[in-house]
mmCIF file of C-alpha atoms in Angstrom:
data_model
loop_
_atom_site.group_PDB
_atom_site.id
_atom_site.type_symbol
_atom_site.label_atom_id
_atom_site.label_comp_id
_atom_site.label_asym_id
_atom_site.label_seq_id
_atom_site.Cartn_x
_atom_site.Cartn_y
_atom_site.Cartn_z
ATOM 1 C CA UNK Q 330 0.000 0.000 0.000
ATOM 2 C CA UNK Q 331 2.861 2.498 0.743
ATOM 3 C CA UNK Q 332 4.492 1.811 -2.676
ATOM 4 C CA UNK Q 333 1.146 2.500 -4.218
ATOM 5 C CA UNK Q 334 0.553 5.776 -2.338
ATOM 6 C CA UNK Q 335 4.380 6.847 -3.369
ATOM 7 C CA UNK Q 336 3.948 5.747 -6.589
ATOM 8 C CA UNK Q 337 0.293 7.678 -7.308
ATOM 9 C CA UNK Q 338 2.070 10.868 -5.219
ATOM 10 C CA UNK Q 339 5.244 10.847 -7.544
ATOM 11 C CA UNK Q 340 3.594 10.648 -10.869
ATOM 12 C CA UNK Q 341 0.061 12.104 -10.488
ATOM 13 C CA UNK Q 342 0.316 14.850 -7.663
ATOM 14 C CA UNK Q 343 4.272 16.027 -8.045
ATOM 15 C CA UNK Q 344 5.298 15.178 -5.278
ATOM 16 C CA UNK Q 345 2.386 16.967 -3.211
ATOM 17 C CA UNK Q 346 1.194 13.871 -0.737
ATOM 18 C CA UNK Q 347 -1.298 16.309 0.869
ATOM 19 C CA UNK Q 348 -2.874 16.356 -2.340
ATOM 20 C CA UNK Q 349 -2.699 12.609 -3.391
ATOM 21 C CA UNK Q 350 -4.354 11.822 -0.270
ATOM 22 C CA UNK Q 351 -7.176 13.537 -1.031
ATOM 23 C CA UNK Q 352 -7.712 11.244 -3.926
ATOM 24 C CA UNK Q 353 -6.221 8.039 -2.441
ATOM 25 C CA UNK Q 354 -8.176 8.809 0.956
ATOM 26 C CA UNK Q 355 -11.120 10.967 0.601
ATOM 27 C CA UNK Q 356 -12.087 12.105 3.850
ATOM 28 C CA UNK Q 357 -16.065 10.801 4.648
ATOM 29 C CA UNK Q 358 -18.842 12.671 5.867
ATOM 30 C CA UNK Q 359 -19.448 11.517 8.763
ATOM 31 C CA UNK Q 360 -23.490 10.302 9.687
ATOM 32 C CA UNK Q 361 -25.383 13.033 11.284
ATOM 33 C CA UNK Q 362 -28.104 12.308 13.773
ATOM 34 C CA UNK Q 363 -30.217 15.348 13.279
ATOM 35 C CA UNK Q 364 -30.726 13.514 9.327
ATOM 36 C CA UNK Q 365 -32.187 10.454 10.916
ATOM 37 C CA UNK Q 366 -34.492 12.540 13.471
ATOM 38 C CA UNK Q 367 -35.842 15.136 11.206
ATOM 39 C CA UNK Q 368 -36.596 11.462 8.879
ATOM 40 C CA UNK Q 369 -38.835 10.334 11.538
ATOM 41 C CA UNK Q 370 -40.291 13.629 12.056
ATOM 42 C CA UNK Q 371 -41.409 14.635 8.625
ATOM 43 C CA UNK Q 372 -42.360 10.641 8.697
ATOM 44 C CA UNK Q 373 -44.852 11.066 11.068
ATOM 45 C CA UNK Q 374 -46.023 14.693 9.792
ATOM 46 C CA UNK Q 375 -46.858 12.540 6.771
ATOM 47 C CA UNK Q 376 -48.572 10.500 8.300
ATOM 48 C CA UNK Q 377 -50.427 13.149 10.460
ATOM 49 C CA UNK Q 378 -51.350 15.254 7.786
ATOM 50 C CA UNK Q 379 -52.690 12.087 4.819
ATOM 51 C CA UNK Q 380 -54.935 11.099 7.323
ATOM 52 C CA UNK Q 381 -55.852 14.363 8.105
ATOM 53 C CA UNK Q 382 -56.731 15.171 4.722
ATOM 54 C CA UNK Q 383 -58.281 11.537 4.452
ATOM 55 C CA UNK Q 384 -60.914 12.710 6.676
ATOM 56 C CA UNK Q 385 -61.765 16.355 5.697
ATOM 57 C CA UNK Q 386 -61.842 14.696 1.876
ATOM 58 C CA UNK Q 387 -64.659 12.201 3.268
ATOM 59 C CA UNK Q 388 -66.089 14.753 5.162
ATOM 60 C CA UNK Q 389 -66.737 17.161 2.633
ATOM 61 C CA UNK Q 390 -67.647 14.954 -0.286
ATOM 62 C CA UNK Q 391 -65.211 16.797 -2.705
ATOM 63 C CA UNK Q 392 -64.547 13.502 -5.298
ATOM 64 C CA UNK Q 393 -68.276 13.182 -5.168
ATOM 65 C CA UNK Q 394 -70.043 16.432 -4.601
ATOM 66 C CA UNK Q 395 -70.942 18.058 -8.073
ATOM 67 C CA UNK Q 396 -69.908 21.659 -6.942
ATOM 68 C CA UNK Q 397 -66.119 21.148 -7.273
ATOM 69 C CA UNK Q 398 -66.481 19.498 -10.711
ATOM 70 C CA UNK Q 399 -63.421 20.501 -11.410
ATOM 71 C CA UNK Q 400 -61.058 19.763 -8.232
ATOM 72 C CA UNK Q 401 -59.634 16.334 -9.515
ATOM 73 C CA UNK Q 402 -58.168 17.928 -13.057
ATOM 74 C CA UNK Q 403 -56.802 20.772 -10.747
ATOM 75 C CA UNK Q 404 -55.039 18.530 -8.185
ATOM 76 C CA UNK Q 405 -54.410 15.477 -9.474
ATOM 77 C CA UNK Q 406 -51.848 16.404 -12.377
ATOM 78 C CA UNK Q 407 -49.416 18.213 -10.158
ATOM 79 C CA UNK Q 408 -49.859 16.464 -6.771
ATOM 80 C CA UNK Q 409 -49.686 12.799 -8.563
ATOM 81 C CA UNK Q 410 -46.391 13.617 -9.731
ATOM 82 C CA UNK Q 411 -44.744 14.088 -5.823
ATOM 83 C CA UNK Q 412 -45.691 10.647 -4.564
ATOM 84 C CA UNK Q 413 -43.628 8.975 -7.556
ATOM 85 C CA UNK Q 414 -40.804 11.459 -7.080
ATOM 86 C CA UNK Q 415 -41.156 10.824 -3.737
ATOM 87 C CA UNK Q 416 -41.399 7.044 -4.341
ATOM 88 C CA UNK Q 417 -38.561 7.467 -6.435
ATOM 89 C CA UNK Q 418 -36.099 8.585 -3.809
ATOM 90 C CA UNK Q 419 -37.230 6.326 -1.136
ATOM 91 C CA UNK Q 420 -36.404 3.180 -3.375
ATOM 92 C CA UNK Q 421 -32.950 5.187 -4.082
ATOM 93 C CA UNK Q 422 -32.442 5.163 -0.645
ATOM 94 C CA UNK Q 423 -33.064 1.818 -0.255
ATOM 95 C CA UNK Q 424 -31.020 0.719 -2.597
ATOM 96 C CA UNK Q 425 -28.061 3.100 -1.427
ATOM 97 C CA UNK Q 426 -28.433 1.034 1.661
ATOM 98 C CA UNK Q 427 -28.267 -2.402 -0.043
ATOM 99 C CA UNK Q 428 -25.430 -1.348 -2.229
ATOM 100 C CA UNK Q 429 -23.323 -0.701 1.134
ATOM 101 C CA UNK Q 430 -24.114 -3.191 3.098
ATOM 102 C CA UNK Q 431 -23.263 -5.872 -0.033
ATOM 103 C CA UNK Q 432 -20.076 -3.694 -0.599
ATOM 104 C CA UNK Q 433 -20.770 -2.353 -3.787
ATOM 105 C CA UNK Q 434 -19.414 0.444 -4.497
ATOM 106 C CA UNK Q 435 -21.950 2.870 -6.501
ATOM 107 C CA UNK Q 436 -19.990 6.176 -6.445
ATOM 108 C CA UNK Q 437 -17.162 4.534 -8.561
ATOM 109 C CA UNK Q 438 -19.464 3.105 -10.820
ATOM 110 C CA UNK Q 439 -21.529 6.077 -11.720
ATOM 111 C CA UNK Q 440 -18.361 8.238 -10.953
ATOM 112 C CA UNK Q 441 -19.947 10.127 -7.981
ATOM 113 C CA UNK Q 442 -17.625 12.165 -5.869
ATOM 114 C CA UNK Q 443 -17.561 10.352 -2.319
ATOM 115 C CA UNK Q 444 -17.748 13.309 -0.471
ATOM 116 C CA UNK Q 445 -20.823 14.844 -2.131
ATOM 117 C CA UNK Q 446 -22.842 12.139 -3.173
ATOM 118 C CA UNK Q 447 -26.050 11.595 -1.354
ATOM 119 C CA UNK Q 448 -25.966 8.854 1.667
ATOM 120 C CA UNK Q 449 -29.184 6.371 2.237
ATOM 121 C CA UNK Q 450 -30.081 8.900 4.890
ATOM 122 C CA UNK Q 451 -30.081 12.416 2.837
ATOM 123 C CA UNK Q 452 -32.579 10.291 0.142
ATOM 124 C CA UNK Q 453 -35.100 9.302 2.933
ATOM 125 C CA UNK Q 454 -34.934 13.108 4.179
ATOM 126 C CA UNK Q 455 -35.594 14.028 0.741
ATOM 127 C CA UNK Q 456 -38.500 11.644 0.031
ATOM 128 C CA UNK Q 457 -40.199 12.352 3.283
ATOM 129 C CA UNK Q 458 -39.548 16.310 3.072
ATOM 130 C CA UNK Q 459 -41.270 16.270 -0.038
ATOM 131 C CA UNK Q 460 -43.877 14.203 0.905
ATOM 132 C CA UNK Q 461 -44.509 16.465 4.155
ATOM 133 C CA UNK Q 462 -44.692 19.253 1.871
ATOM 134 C CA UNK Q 463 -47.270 17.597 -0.916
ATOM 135 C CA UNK Q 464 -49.766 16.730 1.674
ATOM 136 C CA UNK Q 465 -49.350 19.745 3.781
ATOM 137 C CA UNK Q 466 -50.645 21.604 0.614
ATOM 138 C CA UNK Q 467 -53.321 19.052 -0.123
ATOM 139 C CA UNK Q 468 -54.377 19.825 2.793
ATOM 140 C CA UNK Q 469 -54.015 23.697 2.543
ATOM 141 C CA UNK Q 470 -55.793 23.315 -1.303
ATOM 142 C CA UNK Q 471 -58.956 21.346 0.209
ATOM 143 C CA UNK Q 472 -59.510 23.778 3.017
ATOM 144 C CA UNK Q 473 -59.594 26.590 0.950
ATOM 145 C CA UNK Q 474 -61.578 25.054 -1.515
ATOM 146 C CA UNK Q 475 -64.393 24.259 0.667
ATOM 147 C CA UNK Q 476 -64.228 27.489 3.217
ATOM 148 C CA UNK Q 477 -65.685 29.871 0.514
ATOM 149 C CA UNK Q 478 -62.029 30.849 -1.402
ATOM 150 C CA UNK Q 479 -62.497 30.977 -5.055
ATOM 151 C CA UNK Q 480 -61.134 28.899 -7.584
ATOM 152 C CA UNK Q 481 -58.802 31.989 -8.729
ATOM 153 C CA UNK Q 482 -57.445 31.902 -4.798
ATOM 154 C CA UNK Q 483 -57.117 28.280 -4.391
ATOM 155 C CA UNK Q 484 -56.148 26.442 -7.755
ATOM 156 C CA UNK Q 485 -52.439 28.123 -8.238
ATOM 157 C CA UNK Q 486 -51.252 26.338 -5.249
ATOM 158 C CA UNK Q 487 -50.002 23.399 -6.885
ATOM 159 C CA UNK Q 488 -48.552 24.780 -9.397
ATOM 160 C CA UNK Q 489 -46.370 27.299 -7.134
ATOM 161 C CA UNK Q 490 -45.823 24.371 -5.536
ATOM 162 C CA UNK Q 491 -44.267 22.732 -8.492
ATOM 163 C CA UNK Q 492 -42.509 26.298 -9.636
ATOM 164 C CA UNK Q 493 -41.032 26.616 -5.956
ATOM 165 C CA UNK Q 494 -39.392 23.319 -6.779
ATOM 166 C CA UNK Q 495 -38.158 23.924 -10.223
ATOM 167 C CA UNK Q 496 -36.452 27.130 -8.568
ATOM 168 C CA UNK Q 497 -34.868 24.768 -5.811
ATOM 169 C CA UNK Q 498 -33.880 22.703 -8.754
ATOM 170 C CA UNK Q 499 -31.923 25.286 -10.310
ATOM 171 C CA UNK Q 500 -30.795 27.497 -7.228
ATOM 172 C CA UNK Q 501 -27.167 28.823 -7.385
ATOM 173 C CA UNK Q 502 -26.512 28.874 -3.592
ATOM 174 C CA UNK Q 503 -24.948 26.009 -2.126
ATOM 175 C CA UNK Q 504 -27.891 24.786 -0.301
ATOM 176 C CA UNK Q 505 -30.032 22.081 0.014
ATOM 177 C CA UNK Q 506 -27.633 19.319 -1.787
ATOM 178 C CA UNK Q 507 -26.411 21.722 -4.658
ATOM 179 C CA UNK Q 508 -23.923 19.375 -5.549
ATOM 180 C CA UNK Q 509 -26.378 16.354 -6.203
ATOM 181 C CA UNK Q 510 -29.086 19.055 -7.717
ATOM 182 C CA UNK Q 511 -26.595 20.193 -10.290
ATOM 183 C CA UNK Q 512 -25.748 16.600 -11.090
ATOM 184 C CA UNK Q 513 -29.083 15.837 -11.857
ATOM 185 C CA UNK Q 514 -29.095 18.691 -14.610
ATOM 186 C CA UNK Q 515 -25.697 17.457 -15.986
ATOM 187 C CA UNK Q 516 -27.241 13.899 -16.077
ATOM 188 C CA UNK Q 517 -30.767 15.280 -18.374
ATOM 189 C CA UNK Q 518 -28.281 17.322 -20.581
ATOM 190 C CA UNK Q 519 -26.300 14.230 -21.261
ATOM 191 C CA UNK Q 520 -29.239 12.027 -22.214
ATOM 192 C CA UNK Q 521 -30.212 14.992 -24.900
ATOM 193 C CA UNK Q 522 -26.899 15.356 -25.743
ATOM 194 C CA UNK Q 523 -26.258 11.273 -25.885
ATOM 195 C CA UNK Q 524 -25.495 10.981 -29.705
ATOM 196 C CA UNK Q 525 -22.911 13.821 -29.549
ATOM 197 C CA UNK Q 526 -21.200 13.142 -26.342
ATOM 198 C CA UNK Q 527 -19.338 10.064 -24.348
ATOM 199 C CA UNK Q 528 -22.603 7.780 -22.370
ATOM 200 C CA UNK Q 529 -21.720 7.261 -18.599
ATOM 201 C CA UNK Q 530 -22.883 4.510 -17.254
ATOM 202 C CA UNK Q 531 -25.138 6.887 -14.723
ATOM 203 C CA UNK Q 532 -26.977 8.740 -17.598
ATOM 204 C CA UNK Q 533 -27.913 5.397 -18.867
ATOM 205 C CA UNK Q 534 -29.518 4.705 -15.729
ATOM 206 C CA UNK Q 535 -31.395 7.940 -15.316
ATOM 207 C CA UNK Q 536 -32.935 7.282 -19.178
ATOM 208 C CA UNK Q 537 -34.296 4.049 -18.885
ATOM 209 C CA UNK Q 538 -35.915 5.026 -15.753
ATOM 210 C CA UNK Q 539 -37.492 8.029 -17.106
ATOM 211 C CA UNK Q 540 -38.105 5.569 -20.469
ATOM 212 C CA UNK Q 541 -40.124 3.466 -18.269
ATOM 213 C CA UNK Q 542 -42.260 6.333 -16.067
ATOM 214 C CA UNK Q 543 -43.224 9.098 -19.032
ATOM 215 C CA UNK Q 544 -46.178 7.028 -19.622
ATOM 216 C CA UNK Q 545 -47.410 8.291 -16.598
ATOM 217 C CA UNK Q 546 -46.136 11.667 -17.128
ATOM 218 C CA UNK Q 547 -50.077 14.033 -16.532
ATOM 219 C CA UNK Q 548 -49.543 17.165 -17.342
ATOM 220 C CA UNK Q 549 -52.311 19.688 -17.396
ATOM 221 C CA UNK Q 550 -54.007 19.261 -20.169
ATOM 222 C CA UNK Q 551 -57.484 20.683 -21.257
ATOM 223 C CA UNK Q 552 -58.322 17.531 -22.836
ATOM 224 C CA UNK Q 553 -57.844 13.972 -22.619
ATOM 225 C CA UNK Q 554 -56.819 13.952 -26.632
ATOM 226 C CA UNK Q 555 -54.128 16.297 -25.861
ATOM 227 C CA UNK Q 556 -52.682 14.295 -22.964
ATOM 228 C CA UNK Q 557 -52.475 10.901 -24.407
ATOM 229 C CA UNK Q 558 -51.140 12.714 -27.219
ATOM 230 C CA UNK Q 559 -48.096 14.369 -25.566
ATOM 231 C CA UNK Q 560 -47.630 11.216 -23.235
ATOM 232 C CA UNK Q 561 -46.929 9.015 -26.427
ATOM 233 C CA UNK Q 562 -44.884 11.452 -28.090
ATOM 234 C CA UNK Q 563 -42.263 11.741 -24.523
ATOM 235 C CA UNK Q 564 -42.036 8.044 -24.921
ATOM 236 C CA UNK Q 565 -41.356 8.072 -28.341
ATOM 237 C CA UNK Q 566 -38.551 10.573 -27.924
ATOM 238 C CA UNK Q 567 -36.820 9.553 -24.650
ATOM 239 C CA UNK Q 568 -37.306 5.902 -26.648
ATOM 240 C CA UNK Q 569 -35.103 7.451 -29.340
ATOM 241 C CA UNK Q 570 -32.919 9.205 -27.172
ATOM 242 C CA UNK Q 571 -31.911 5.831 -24.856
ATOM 243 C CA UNK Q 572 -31.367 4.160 -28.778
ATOM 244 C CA UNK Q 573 -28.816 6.442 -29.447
ATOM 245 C CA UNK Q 574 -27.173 5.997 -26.225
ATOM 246 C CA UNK Q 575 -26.966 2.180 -27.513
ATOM 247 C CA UNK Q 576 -25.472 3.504 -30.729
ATOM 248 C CA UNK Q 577 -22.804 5.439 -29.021
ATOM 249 C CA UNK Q 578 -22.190 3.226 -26.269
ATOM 250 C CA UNK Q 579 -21.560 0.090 -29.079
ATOM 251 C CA UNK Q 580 -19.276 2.673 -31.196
ATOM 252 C CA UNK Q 581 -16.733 3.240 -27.829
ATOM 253 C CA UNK Q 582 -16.803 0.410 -26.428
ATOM 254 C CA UNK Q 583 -17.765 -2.199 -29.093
ATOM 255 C CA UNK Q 584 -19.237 -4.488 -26.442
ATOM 256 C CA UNK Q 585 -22.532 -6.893 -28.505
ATOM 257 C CA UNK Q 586 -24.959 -6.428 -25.618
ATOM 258 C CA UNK Q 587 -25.564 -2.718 -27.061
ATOM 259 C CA UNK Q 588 -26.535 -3.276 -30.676
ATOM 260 C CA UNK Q 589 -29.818 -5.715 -28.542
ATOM 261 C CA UNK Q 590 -30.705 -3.170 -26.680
ATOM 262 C CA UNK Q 591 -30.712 -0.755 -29.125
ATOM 263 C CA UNK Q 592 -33.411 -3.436 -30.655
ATOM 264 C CA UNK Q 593 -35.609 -3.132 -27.563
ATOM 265 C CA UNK Q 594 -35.990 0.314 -27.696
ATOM 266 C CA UNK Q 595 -36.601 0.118 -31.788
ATOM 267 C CA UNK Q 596 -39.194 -2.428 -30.564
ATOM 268 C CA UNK Q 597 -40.191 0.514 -27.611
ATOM 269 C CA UNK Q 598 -40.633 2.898 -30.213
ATOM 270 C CA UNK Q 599 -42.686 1.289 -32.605
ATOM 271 C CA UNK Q 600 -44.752 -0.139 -29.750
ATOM 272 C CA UNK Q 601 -45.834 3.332 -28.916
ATOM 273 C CA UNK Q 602 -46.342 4.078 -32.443
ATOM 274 C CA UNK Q 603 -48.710 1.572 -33.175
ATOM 275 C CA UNK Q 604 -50.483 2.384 -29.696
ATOM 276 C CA UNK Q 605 -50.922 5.895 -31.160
ATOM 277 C CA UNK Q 606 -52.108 4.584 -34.457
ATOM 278 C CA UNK Q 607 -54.701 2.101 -33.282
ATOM 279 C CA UNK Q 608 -55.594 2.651 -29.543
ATOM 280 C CA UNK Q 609 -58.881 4.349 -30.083
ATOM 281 C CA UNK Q 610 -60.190 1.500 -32.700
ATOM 282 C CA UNK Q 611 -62.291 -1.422 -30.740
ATOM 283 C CA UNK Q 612 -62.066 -4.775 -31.776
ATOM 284 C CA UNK Q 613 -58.451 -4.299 -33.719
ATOM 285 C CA UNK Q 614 -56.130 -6.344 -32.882
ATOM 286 C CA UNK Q 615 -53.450 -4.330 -32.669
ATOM 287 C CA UNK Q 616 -52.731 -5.048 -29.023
ATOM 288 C CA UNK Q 617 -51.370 -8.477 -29.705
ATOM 289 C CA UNK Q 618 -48.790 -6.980 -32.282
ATOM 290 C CA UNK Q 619 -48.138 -4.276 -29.895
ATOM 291 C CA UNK Q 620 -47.207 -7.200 -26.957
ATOM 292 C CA UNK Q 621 -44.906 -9.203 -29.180
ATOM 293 C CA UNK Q 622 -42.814 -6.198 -30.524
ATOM 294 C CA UNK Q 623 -41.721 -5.748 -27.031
ATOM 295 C CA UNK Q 624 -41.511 -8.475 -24.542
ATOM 296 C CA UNK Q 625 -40.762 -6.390 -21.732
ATOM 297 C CA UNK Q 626 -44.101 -3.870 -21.918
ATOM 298 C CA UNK Q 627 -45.709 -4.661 -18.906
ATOM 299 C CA UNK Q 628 -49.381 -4.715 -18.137
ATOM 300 C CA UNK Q 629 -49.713 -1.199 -17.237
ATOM 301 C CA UNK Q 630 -49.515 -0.372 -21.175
ATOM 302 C CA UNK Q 631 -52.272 -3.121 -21.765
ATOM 303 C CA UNK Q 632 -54.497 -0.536 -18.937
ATOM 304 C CA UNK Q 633 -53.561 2.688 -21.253
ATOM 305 C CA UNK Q 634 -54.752 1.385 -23.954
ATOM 306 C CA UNK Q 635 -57.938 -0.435 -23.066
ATOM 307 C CA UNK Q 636 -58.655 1.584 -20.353
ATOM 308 C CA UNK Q 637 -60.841 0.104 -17.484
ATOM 309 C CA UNK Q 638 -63.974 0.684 -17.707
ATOM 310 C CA UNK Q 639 -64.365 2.294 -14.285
ATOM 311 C CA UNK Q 640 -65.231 5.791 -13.003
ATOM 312 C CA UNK Q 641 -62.811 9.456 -13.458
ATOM 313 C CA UNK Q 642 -61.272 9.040 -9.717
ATOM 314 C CA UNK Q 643 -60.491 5.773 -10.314
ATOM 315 C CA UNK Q 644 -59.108 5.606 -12.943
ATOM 316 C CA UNK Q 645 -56.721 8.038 -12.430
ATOM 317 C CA UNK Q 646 -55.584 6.541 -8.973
ATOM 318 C CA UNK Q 647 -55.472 3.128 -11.194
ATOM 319 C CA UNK Q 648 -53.036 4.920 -13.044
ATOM 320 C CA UNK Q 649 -51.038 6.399 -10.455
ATOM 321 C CA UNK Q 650 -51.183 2.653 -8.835
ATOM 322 C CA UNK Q 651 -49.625 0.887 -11.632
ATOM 323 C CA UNK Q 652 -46.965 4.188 -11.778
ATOM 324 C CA UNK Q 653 -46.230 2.967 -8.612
ATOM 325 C CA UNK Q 654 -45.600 -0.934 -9.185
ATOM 326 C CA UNK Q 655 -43.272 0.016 -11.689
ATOM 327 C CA UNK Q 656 -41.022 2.769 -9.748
ATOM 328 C CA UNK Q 657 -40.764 -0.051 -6.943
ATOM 329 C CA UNK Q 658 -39.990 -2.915 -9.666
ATOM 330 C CA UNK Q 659 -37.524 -0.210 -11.036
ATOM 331 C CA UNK Q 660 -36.148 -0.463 -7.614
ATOM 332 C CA UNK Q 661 -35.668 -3.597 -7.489
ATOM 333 C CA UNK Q 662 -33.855 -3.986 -10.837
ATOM 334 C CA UNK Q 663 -31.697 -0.854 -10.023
ATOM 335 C CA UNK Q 664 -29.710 -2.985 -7.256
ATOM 336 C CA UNK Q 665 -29.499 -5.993 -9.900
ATOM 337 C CA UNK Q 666 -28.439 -3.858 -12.325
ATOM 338 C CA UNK Q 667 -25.421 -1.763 -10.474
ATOM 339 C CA UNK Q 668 -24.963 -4.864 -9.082
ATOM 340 C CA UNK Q 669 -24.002 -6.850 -12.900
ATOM 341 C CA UNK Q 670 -21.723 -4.015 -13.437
ATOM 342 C CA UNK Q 671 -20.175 -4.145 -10.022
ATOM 343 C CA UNK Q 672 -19.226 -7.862 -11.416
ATOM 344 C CA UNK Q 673 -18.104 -7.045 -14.682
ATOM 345 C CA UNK Q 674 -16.028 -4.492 -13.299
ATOM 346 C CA UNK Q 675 -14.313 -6.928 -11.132
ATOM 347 C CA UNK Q 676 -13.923 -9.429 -13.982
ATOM 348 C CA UNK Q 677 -12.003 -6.774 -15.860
ATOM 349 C CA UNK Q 678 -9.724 -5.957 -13.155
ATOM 350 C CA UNK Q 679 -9.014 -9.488 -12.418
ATOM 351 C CA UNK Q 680 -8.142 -10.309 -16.354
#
């Protein structure tokens, strides 16, 4: 080990062992207490405020009652999308978890920085802070809904809501995480950038999970047309985008697994074509072609498309259901997945 460290120091650092060191012996952050309490905090503030808003929602009658006709398309499109963030982040953190207790080391594989990237604990804080915050203006939303506010008054608040977000996203200060935030911008300009730029192995990951959840993507649309429309066409072009990631990924590193994949998002593609093509026409049976195009569409795209015959409410928490099956079966094939490279990594090293 001393050789090594003289060695690395000599040739990479000049001489400056102060300097090596940080790169041979990164200096961790050390676990925080405070991280795990204000976890079980917002935890139970969750919890607090769901069934709080449980109760007034029974109460008043507002899926039911015909005047708030309009309180589901208001709500549902912005608040919808926080519990699968939220959901999201909470698998993350599980898997963060896994990955060090099995030894696998995830910030070398996605080429993280070990002293900024985000611990098991900081994506639990993050899932339940935002789901704290989603409810809490539920909550907020319904009250003022059904204490006399207007429409005008009460309707904005989920989408300042989502705007007070997008600012966090994009906030220059170095606060809440600003190294991981700005990552997560690097990572979306990569995947738009794929065919022109070198693929990492992390903005891989981050398209095929978006490939797999823009289905569900509800954005507030004044008519069903229009939102089945746009949904089709984000799959369709973050479809295209993970192909070309294929392309280039095959081109530098020549490995044969690329050129299949690159097939199962050709597949992807013309799966969501024909889905745009024929989903409206009963008795076709387009459906079957659809299937066998692409073996891995999963049943959720069988519910798009025929849609259940079942009432407005539930369909859309049907919806947001099945958006949910897949972000935990994402999950669970994110830790399989960084786990295979893990593997192939060490197979390298070892030939």
């Amino acid at each position: 080990m001393d050789e090594v460290e003289s060695m690395f120091t000599k040739h990479f650092t000049n001489n400056d062992r102060k300097k090596a060191m940080k790169f041979l012996r990164p200096q961790q952050q050390r676990d925080s207490h405070m991280v795990t309490f204000f976890v079980g905090l917002f935890t139970g503030c969750f919890v607090t405020l769901f069934s709080l808003y449980a109760i007034l929602a029974h109460l008043t009658g507002i899926f039911s009652s015909k005047a708030y006709p309009n309180y589901v398309d208001i709500v549902y499109p912005v608040f919808s999308a926080f519990p699968l963030f939220s959901l999201h982040l909470l698998m993350y953190g599980c898997n963060l978890f896994a990955w060090k207790q099995t030894r696998i080391n995830c910030n070398f594989i996605c080429e993280f920085s070990p002293t900024m990237a985000l611990k098991y604990q900081d994506a639990f804080l993050i899932c339940t802070t935002s789901m704290m915050t989603m409810v809490g203006m539920t909550v907020v939303h319904l009250f003022l809904r059904t204490n006399g506010f207007s429409s005008i008054q009460a309707d904005p608040i989920p989408r300042i809501l989502l705007l007070v977000y997008i600012l966090l996203l994009v906030c220059p200060f170095n606060v809440f995480y600003c190294p991981t935030r700005y990552c997560f911008i690097r990572v979306i300009r990569n995947i738009i950038c794929s065919p022109f730029c070198k693929v990492l192995m992390v903005d891989f990951f981050m398209a095929d999970q978006l490939t797999s959840q823009v289905i569900y993507i509800h954005p507030q649309m004044k008519s069903s047309n229009d939102y089945e429309l746009t949904s089709i066409v984000l799959a369709e072009i973050l479809a295209f985008l993970v192909h070309t990631q294929c392309a280039r990924r095959w081109l530098d590193e020549g490995d044969a697994n690329h050129p299949a994949n690159m097939g199962k998002y050709v597949s992807a593609m013309v799966a969501a074509g024909a889905r745009l093509t024929y989903a409206r026409r009963e008795g076709m049976p387009w459906l079957i072609v659809v299937v066998a195009l692409n073996t891995v569409l999963r049943f959720a795209w069988v519910e798009m498309v025929l849609r259940f015959r079942v009432g407005v409410v539930e369909s859309l928490l049907l919806d947001l259901f099945l958006a949910s099956l897949e972000v935990i079966r994402r999950g669970h094939w994110n830790f399989y997945r960084l786990e295979n490279e893990h593997l192939n990594n060490v197979r390298k090293f070892e030939q």
